[in-house]
XYZ file of C-alpha atoms in Angstrom:
176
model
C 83.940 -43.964 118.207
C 84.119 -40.359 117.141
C 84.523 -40.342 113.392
C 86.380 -37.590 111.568
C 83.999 -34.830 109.872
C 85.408 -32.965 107.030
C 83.427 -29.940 106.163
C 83.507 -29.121 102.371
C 82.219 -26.260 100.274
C 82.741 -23.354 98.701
C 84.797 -20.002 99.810
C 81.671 -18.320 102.151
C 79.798 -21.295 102.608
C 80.462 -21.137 106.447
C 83.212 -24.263 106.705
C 84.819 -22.506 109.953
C 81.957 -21.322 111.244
C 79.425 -24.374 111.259
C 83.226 -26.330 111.945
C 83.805 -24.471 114.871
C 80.699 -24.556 116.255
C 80.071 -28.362 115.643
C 83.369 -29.245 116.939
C 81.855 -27.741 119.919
C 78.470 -29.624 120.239
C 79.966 -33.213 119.793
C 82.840 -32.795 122.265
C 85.111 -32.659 118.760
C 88.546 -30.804 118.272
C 88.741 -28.295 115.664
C 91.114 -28.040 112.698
C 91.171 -24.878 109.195
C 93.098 -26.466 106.935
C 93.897 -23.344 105.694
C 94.802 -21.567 109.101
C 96.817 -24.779 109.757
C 98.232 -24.339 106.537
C 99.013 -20.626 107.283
C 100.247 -20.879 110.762
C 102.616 -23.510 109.640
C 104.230 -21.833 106.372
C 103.831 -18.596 108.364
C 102.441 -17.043 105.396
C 98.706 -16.227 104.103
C 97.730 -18.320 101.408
C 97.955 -15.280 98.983
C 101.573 -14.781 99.776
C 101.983 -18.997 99.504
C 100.533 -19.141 95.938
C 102.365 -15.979 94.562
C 105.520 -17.044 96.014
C 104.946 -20.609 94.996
C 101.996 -20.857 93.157
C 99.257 -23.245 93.278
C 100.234 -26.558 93.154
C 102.540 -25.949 95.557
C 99.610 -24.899 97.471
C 97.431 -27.541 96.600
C 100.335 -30.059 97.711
C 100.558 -28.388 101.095
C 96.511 -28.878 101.619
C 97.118 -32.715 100.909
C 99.752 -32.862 103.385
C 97.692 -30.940 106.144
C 94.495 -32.927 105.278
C 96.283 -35.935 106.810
C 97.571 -34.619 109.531
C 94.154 -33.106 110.366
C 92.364 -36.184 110.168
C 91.878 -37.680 113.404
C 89.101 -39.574 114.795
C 86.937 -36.961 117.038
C 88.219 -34.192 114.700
C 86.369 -31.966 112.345
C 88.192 -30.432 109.721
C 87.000 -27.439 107.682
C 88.337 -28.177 104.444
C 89.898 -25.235 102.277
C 87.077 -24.926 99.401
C 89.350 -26.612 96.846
C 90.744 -29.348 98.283
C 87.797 -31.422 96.315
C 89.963 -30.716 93.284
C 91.855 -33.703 93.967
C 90.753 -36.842 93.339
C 92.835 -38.545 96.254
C 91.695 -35.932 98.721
C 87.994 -36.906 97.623
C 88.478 -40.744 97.938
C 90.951 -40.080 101.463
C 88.008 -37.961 103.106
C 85.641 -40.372 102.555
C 87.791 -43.381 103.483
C 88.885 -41.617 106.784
C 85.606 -39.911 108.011
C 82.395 -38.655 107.399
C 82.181 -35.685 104.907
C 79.704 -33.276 105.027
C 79.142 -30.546 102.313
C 77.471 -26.774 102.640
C 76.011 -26.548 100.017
C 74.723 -22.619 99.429
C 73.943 -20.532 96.147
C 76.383 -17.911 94.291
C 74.271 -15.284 95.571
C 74.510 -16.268 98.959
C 78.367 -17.016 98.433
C 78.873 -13.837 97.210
C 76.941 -11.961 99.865
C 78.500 -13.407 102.628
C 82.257 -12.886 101.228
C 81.587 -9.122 100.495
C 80.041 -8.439 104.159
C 83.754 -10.366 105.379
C 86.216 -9.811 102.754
C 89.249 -11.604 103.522
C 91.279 -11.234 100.419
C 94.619 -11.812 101.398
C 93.487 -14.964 102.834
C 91.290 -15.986 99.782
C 93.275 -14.997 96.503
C 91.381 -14.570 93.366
C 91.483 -17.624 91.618
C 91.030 -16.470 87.947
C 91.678 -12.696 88.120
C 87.770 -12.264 87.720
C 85.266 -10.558 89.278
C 83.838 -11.763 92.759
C 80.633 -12.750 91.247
C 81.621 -14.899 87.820
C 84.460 -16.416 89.814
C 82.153 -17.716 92.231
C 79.247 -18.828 89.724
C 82.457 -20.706 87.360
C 83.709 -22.267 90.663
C 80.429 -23.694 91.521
C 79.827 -25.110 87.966
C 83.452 -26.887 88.733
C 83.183 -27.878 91.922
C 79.554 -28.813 92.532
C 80.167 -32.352 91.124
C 82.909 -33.374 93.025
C 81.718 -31.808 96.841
C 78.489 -34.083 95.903
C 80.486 -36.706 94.894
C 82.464 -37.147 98.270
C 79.627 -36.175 100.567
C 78.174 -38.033 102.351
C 75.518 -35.390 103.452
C 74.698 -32.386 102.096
C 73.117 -29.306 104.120
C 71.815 -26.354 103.099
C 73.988 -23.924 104.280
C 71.424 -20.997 103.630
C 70.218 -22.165 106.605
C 70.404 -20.436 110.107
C 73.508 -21.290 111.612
C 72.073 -23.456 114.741
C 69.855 -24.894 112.339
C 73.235 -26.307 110.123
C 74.706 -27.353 113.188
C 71.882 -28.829 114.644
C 70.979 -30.811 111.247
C 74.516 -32.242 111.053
C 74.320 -33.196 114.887
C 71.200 -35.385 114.246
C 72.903 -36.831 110.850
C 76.004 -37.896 112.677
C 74.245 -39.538 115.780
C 71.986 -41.219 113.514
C 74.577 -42.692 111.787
C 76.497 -44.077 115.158
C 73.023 -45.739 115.920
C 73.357 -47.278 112.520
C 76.636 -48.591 113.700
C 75.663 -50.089 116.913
């Protein structure tokens, strides 16, 4: 049986990226919350919260994290939807949750060299570099709280994708 993955972590942490390209290996589909999220509301997410504002937002993330969650699926989270405590306990209920883990400095590298800023809104009206570093302090307990695995996601990309490959077939063979 091919188990939901939900990729969680911070804005630059590579959710899409590694999601993509694990979806990929395993013979998975692929789902963004966010793009879903996007393509449905026909709106960026910067337009959605300004219009709407962020629980209205954060509602709409809920809604698409259960239609995204499908066995043989792996869903790239959007990096807050740990914020909630039912999204937590429904990821890990439903699937196998997997966490990039990577340092503000990487964060912060990584989102300058690919600034997508009308898809990621500032969340506090601060600088690039202290939002990040207050959003990690935030959010680091509750992505290790619903992982079940945590990678490094400083890591080369094949490397990620090839570490999560090996977690998730070792844990069918723990099954069987």
């Amino acid at each position: 049986m091919k188990q939901a993955l939900f990729i969680v972590g911070a804005r630059g942490a590579g959710k899409t990226t590694i999601g993509k390209l694990l979806a990929e290996t395993l013979s998975y589909k692929f789902i963004d919350t966010d793009e879903s999220i996007q393509a449905t509301s026909k709106m960026t997410i910067a337009d959605l919260v300004e219009q709407h504002g962020w629980e209205y937002f954060r509602t709409l993330e809920s809604q698409m994290l259960k239609m995204a969650s499908q066995d043989g699926h792996v869903v790239s989270t959007g990096g807050g939807m740990v914020l909630s405590a039912k999204n937590r306990d429904y990821m890990r209920q439903n699937g196998i949750v997997i966490y990039l883990q990577a340092p503000a400095d990487i964060l912060i590298n990584r989102l300058s060299l690919t600034p997508e800023n009308s898809q990621r809104p500032s969340l506090t009206g601060k600088s690039i570099l202290e939002e990040i570093e207050d959003i990690l302090i935030e959010r680091e307990p509750l992505y290790c709280e619903c992982a079940n695995f945590i990678v490094d996601a400083s890591l080369v990309t094949e490397d990620i994708v090839d570490t999560i490959k090996s977690y998730i077939l070792d844990q069918k063979n723990k099954i069987i």
